[in-house]
Coordinates of C-alpha atoms in Angstrom, one line a residue:
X76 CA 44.7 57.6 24.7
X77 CA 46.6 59.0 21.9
X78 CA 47.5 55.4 20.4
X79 CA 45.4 56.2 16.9
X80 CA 47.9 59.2 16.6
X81 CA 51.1 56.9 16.9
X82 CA 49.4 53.9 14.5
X83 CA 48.4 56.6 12.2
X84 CA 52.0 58.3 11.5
X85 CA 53.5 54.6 11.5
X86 CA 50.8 53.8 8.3
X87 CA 51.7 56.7 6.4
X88 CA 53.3 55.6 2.6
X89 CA 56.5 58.2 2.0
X90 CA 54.7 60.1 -0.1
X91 CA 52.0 60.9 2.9
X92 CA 54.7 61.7 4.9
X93 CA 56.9 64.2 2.5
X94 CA 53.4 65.6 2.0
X95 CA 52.8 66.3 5.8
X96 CA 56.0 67.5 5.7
X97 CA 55.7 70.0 2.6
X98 CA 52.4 71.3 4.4
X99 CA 53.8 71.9 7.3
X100 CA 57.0 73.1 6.7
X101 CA 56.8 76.7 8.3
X102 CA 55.6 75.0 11.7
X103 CA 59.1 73.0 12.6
X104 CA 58.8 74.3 16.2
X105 CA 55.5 73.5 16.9
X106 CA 54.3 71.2 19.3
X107 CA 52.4 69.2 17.0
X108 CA 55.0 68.9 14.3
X109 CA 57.5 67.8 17.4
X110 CA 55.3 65.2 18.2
X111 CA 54.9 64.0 14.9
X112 CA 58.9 64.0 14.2
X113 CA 59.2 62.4 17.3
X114 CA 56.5 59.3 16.6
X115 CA 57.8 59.0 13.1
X116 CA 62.1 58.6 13.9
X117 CA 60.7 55.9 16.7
X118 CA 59.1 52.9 15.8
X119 CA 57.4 51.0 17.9
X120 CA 56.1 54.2 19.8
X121 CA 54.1 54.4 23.3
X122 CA 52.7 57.4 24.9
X123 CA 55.0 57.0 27.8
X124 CA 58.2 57.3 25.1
X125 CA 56.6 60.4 24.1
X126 CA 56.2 61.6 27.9
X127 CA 59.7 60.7 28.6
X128 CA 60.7 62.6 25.9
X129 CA 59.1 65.8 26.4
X130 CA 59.4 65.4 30.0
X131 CA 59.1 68.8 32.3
X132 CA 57.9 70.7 29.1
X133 CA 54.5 72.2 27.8
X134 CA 54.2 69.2 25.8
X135 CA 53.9 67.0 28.5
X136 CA 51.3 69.1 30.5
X137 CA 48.9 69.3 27.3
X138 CA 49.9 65.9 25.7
X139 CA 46.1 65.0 24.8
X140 CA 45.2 68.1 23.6
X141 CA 48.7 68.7 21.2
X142 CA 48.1 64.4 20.3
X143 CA 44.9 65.8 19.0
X144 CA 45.6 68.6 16.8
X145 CA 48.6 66.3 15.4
X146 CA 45.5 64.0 14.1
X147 CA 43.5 66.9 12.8
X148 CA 46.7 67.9 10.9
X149 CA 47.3 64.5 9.6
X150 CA 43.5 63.6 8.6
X151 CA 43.9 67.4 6.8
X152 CA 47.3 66.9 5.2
X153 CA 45.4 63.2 3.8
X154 CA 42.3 64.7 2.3
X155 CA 44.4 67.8 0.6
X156 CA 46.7 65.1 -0.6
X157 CA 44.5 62.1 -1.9
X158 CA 42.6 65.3 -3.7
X159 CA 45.6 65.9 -5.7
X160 CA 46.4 63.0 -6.5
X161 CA 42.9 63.3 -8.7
X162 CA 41.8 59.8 -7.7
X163 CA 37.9 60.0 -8.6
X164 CA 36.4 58.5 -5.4
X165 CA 38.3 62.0 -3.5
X166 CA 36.8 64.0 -6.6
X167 CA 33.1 63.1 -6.0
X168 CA 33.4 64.0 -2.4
X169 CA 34.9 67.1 -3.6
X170 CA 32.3 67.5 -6.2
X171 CA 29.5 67.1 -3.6
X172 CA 31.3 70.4 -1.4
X173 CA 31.1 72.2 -4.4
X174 CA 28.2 71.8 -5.3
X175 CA 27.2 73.2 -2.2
X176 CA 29.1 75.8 -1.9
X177 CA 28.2 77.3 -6.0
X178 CA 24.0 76.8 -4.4
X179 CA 25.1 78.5 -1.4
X180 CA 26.3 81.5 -3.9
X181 CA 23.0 81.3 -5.7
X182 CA 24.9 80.0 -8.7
X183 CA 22.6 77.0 -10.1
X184 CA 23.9 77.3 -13.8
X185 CA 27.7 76.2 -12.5
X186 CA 26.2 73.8 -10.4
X187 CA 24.2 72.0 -12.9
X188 CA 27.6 71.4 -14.6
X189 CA 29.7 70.0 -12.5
X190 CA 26.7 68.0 -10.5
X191 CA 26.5 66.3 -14.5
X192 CA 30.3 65.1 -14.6
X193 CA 29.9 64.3 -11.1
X194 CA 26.5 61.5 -12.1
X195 CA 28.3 60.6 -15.0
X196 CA 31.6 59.8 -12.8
X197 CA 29.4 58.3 -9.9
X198 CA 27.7 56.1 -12.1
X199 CA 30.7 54.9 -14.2
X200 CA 32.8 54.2 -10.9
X201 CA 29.5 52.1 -9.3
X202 CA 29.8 54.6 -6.6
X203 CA 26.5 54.1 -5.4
X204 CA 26.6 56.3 -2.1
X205 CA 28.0 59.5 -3.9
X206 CA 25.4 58.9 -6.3
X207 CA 22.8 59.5 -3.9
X208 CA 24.0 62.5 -2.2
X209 CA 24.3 64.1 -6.1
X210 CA 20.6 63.1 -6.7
X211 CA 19.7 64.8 -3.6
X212 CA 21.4 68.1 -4.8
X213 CA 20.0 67.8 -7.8
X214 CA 16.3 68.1 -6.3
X215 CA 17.6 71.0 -4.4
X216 CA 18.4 72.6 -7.5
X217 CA 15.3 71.7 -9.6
X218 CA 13.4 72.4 -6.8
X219 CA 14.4 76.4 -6.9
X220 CA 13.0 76.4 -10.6
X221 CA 9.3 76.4 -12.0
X222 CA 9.2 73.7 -14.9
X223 CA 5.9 71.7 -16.0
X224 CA 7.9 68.8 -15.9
X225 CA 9.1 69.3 -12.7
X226 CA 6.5 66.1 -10.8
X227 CA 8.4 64.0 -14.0
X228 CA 11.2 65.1 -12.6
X229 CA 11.3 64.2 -9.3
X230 CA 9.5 60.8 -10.1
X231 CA 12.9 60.3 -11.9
X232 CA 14.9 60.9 -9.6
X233 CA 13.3 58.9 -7.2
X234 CA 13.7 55.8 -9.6
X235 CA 17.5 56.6 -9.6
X236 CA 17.6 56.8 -6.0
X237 CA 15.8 53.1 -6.0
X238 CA 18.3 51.4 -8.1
X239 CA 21.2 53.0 -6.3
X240 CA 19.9 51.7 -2.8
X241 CA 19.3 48.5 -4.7
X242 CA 22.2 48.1 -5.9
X243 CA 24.3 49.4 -2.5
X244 CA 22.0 46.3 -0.8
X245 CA 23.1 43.7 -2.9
X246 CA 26.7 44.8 -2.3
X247 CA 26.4 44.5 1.1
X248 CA 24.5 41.3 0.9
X249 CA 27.7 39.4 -1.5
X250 CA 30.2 41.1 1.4
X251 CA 28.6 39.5 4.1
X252 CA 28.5 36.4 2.4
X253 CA 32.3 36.6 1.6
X254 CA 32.8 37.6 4.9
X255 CA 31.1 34.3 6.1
X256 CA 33.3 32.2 3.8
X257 CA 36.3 33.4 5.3
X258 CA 35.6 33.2 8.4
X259 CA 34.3 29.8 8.1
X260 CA 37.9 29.5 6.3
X261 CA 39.2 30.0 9.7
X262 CA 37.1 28.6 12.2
X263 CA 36.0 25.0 10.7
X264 CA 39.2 24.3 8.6
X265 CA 41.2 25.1 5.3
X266 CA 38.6 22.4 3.8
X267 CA 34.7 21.4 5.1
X268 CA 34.0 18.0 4.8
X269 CA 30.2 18.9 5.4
X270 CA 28.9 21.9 3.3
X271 CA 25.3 20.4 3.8
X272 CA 25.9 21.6 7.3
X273 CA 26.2 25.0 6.1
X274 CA 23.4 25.6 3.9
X275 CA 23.7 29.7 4.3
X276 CA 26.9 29.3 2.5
X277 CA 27.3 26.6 0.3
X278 CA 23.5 26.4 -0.7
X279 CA 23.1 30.1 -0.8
X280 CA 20.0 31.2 -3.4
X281 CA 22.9 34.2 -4.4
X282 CA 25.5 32.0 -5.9
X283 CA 22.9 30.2 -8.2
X284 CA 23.1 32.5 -11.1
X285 CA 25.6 35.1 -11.7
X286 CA 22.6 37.4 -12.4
X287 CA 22.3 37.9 -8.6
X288 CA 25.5 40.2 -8.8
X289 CA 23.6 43.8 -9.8
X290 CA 27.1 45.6 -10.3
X291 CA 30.6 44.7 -11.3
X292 CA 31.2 45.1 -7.5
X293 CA 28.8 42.4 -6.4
X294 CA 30.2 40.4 -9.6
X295 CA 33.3 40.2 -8.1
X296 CA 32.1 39.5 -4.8
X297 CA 30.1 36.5 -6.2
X298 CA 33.0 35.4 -8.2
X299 CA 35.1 35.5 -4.7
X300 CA 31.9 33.7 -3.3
X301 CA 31.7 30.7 -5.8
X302 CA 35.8 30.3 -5.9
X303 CA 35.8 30.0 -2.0
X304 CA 32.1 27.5 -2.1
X305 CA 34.5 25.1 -4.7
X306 CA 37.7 25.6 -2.9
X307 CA 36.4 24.9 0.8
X308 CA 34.5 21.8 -0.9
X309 CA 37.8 20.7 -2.0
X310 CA 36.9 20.7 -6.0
X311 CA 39.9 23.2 -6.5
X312 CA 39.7 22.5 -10.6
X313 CA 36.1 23.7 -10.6
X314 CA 37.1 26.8 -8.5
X315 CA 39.9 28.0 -11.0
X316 CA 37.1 29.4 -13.8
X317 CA 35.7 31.6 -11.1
X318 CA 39.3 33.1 -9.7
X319 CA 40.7 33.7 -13.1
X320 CA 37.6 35.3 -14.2
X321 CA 37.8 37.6 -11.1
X322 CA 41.3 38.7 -12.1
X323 CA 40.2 39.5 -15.1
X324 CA 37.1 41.7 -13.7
X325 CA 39.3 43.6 -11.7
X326 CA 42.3 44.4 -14.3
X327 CA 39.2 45.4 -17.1
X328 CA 37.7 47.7 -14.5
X329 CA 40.7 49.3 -12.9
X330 CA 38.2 52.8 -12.4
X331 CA 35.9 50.7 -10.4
X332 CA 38.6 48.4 -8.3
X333 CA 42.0 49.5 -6.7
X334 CA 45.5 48.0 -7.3
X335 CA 45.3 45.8 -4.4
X336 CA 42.1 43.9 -5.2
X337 CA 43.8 42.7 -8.2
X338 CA 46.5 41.1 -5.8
X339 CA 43.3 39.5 -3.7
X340 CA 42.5 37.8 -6.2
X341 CA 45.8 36.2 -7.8
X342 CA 46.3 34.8 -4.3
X343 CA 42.9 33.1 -4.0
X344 CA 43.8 31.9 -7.8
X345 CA 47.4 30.6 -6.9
X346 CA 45.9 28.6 -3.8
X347 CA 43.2 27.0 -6.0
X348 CA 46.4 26.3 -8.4
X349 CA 47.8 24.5 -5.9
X350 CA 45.2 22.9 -4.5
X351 CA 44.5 21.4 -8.2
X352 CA 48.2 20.6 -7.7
X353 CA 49.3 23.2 -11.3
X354 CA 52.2 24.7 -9.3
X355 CA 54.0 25.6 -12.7
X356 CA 51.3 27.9 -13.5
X357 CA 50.9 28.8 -9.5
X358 CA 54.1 30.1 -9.9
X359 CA 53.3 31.9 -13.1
X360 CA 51.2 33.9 -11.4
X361 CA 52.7 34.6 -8.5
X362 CA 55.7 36.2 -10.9
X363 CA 52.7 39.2 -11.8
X364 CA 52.8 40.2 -8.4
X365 CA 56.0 42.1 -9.3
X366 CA 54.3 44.5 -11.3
X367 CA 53.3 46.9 -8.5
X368 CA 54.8 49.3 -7.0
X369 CA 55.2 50.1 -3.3
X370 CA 52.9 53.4 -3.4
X371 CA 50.1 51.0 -4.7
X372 CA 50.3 48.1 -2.0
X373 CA 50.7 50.7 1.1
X374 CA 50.1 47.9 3.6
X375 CA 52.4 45.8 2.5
X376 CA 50.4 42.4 1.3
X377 CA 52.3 42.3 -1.6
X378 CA 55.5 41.2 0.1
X379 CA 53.2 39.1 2.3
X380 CA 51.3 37.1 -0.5
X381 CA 54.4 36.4 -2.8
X382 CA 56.5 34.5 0.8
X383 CA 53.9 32.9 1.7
X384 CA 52.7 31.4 -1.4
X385 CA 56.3 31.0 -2.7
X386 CA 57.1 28.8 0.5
X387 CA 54.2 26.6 0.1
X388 CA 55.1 26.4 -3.7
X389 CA 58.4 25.1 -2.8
X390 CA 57.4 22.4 0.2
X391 CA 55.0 21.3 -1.6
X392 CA 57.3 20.3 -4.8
X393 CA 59.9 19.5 -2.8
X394 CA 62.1 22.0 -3.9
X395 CA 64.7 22.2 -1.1
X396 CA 67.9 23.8 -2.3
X397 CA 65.7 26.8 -3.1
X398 CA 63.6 26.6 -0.1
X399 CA 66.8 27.0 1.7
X400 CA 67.8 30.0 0.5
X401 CA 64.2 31.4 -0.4
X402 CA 63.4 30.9 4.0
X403 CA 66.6 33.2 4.5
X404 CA 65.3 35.9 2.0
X405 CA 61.6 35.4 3.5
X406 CA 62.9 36.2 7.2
X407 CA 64.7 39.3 6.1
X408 CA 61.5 40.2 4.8
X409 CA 59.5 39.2 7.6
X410 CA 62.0 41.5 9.7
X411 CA 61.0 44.6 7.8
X412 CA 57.4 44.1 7.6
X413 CA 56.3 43.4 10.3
X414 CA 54.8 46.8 11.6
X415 CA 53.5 47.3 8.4
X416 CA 51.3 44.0 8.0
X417 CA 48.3 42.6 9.6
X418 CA 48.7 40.3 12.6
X419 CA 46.7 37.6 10.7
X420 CA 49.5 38.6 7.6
X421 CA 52.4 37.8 9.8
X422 CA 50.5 35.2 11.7
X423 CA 50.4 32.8 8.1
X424 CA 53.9 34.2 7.5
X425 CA 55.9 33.1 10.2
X426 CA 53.7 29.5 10.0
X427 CA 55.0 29.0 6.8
X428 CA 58.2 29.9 7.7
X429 CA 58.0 26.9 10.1
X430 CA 56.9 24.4 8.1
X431 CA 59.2 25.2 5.4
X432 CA 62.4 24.3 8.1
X433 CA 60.2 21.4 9.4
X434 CA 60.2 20.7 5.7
X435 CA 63.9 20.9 5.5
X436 CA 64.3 18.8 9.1
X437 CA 65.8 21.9 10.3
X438 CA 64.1 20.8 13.6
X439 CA 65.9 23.3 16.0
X440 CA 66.0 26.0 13.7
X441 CA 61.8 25.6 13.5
X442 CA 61.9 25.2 17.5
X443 CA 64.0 28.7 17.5
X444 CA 61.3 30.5 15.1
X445 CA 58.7 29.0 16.9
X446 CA 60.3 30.8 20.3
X447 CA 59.6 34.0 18.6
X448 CA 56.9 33.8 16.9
X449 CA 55.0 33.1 20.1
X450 CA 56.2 36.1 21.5
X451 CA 53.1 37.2 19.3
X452 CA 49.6 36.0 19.8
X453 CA 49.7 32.9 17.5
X454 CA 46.2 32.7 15.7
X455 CA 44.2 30.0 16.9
X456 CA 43.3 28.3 13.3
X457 CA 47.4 27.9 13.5
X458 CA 48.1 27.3 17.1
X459 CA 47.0 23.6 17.5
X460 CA 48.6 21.9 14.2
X461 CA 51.5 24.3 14.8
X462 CA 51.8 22.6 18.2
X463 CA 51.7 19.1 16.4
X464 CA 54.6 20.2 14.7
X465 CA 56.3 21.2 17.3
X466 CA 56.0 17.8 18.9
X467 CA 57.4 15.9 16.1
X468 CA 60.5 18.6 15.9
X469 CA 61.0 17.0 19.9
X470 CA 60.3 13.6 18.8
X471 CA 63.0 14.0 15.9
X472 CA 65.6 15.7 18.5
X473 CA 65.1 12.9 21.0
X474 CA 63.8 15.4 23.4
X475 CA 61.5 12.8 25.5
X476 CA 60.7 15.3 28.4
X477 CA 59.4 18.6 26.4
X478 CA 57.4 16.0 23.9
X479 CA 55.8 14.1 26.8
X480 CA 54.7 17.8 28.4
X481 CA 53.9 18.8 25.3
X482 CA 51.9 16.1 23.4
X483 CA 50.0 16.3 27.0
X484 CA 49.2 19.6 26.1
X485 CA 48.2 19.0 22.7
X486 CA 46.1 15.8 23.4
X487 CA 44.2 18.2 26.2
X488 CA 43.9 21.5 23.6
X489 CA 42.8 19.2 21.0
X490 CA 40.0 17.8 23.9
X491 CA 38.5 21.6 24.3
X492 CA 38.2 22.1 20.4
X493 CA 34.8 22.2 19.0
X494 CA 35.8 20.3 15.7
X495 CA 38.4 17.7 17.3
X496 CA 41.5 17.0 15.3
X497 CA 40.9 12.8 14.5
X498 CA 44.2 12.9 13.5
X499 CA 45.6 14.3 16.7
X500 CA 45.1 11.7 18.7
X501 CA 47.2 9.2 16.1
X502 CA 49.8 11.4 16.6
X503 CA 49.0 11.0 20.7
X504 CA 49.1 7.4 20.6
X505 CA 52.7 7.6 18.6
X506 CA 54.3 9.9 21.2
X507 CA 53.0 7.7 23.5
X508 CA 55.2 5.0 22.4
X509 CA 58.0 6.4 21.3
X510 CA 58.2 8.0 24.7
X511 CA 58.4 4.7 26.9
X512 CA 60.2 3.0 23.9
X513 CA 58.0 0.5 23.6
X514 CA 57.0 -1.4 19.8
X515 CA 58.2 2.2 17.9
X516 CA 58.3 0.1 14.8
X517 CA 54.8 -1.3 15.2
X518 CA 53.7 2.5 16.2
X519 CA 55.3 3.9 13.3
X520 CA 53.7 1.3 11.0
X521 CA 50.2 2.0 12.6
X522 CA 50.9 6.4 12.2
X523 CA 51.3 5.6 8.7
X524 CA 48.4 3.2 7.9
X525 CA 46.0 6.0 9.8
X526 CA 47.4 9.1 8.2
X527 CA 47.4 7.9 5.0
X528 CA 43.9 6.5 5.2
X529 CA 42.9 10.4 5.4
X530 CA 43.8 11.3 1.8
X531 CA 41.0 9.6 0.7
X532 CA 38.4 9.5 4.0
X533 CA 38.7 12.9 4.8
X534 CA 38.8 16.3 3.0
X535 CA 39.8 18.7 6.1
X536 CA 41.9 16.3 7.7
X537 CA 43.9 15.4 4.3
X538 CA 44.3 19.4 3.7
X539 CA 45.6 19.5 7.1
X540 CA 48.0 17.0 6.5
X541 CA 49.1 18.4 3.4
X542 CA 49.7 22.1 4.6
X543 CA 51.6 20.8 7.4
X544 CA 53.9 18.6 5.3
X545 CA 53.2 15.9 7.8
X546 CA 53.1 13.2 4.0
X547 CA 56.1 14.0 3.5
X548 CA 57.4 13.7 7.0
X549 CA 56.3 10.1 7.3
X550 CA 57.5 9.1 4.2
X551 CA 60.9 10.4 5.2
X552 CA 60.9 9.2 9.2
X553 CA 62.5 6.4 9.3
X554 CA 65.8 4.7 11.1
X555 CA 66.4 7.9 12.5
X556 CA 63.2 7.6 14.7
X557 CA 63.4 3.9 15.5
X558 CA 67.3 4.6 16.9

């Protein structure tokens, strides 16, 4: 009860909030503006903070009632202010009232005119759904006149309508279809080894001509589409054509797509960068982040995208002097994001964040982060390599009771997974040995042999192997582990 209220004041931009403010400046002592100063100076916020506060007042005895005219307020103090900001997709809404409103007055003339900008807008902005409700209005005004033409007319009108559900389907269609990609993303593995055994995706009858895409909308969907079917494949070289040409879509067509789609697709370009291993130009590209502002990335993914890409930048080019001092700076930043961004956003943050100090055999300073970041629900496409990792940290530290528990642990997590990690159980065998002391050089030697054996037997396993830095590891373990 209430909780929208408190998550809804806490996403509010500055500007939203000076607005609110501005609006609602002669109401200081009302409940509702209490409330909302209240919510706003505390954050994180409960209800029972806000009962506390206001305890043995009128606030308290009519909390869900004043909660709800604070989000009335709000959603009214949104709509006046996204209207003046004179962003088209308010102004066809906008339009639409209008439009109504002149009928309503019995003045068709005036309506005719603004219902033409308001087409001419729809159509340039691919905003298919507006469209629609403007060709509806546009009956009801014809329909009030006698013309010869008027059966011509409404045939018209019905085409338009067509093409605009048409085109609103195949939308939906490429979203759905992105949606499966990513999700697949997360489920199956940062690579498939099989995309035979998802022929909905990879073989989908969409993605065999760029024709299919009946908008620059659905374009860019397919674009995202054919960049993810390479990617997840592991050809990363033959996904770059697609990404860049997304960017491009988006930064030509910045009436049709907002700021932070441009962002979008930068990152999925910089991963397929380094997937292809072109970290200069990963790097390059990460740099254009810095041209927006705060007031057009709201929720915070920029901040999110450039750490997280930057750290993988730097592990994977062994770049540790600045990784050093870049995993200070990212922390900081993690600190004062994280009520702004997504759980999955600081999930991949705080993961990187570990493997960079694994990276740097800062073992009980990745242990430490690890500690807190659990204190969050730790997504599960992380939680069983990050697990792994957390082993080896014990194994390097010596720690022969926590890694025995906890390569138990793993060996019986990795057990219950649908798609069982092969190389989980190398890993198993090791600990194992190094545990009871027993032929640690011959273990070590074997490790090796089978983990390298995946860069070129297995796509989901070697990606796997690369985003955790585990290479690098073994080709760094040494005396230290045989001790």
């Amino acid at each position: 009860m209430g909780n929208h209220v408190i998550s809804l004041v806490h996403k509010l931009t500055k500007r939203e909030k000076f607005y609110f403010s501005k609006l609602y400046s002669d109401s200081k002592t009302k409940n509702f503006v209490r409330i909302y100063t209240f919510i706003n100076s505390h954050n994180p916020c409960t209800i029972a903070d806000i009962k506390a506060h206001f305890k043995n007042s009128p606030i308290e005895n009519n909390l869900p009632s004043e909660l709800n005219l604070l989000y009335k307020r709000l959603l009214r103090a949104l709509n006046i202010y996204h209207i003046n900001l004179d962003r088209d997709e308010f102004n066809l809404h906008q339009s639409v009232q209008n439009i109504r409103i002149l009928l309503s007055k019995e003045e068709q003339t005036q309506a005719r005119k603004i219902l033409a900008k308001a087409k001419k807008k729809a159509a340039e902005n691919e905003e298919y759904s507006s469209l629609v409700k403007l060709i509806s209005l546009q009956e009801e005004i014809e329909a009030t006149t006698i013309s010869n033409n008027i059966i011509k007319q409404f045939s018209k009108f019905e085409e338009e309508r067509r093409t605009c559900f048409e085109k609103i389907g195949n939308f939906f269609k490429f979203q759905r279809l992105l949606h499966s990609f990513i999700t697949i993303q997360y489920t199956d593995g940062i690579a498939i080894n099989e995309p035979s055994n998802f022929p909905y995706l990879f073989e989908n009858p969409l993605l065999e001509n760029r024709s299919s895409a009946l908008s620059k909308r659905s374009l860019e969907m397919y674009l995202s589409c054919k960049n993810f079917q390479h990617y997840l494949s592991g050809n990363y070289t033959s996904s770059l054509p697609y990404s860049k040409e997304r960017i491009s879509l988006v930064q030509q067509n910045p009436h049709i797509f907002k700021k932070n789609t441009v962002c979008l697709a930068i990152n999925n370009h910089v991963m397929s960068l380094i997937g292809a291993n072109l970290y200069d130009k990963a790097v390059e590209f990460i740099a254009m982040l810095d041209n927006f502002s705060d007031v057009e990335d709201p929720k915070k993914t920029i901040p999110y995208i450039k750490n997280y890409l930057t750290l993988i930048v730097l592990v994977d080019t062994n770049s540790n002097e600045k990784l050093t001092s870049f995993i200070r700076q990212s922390q900081a930043e993690l600190q004062e994001h994280l009520n702004s961004i997504s759980s999955t956003q600081r999930d991949q943050w705080y993961f990187n964040i570990f493997i960079g100090l694994f990276h740097l055999k800062q073992f009980n300073k990745a242990l430490d982060l690890f500690t807190i970041w659990s204190q969050f629900t730790i997504q599960e496409h992380n939680f069983l390599v990050s697990k792994l990792v957390r082993c080896i940290c014990f194994c390097e530290l010596k720690q022969y009771q926590l890694l025995e528990s906890e390569s138990e642990n793993l060996i019986k997590l990795n057990r219950r997974e649908a798609h069982k990690r092969i190389f989980i159980t190398s890993f198993y065998q090791f600990f194992q040995s190094y545990i009871k002391k027993k032929n640690l050089t011959i273990a070590l030697a074997k490790l090796r042999s089978e983990i390298t054996q995946l860069k070129s037997t297995n796509n989901q396993e070697n990606q796997f192997m690369k985003r955790l830095d585990i290479y690098y590891w073994l080709d760094t373990a040494g005396d230290s582990l045989l001790m």
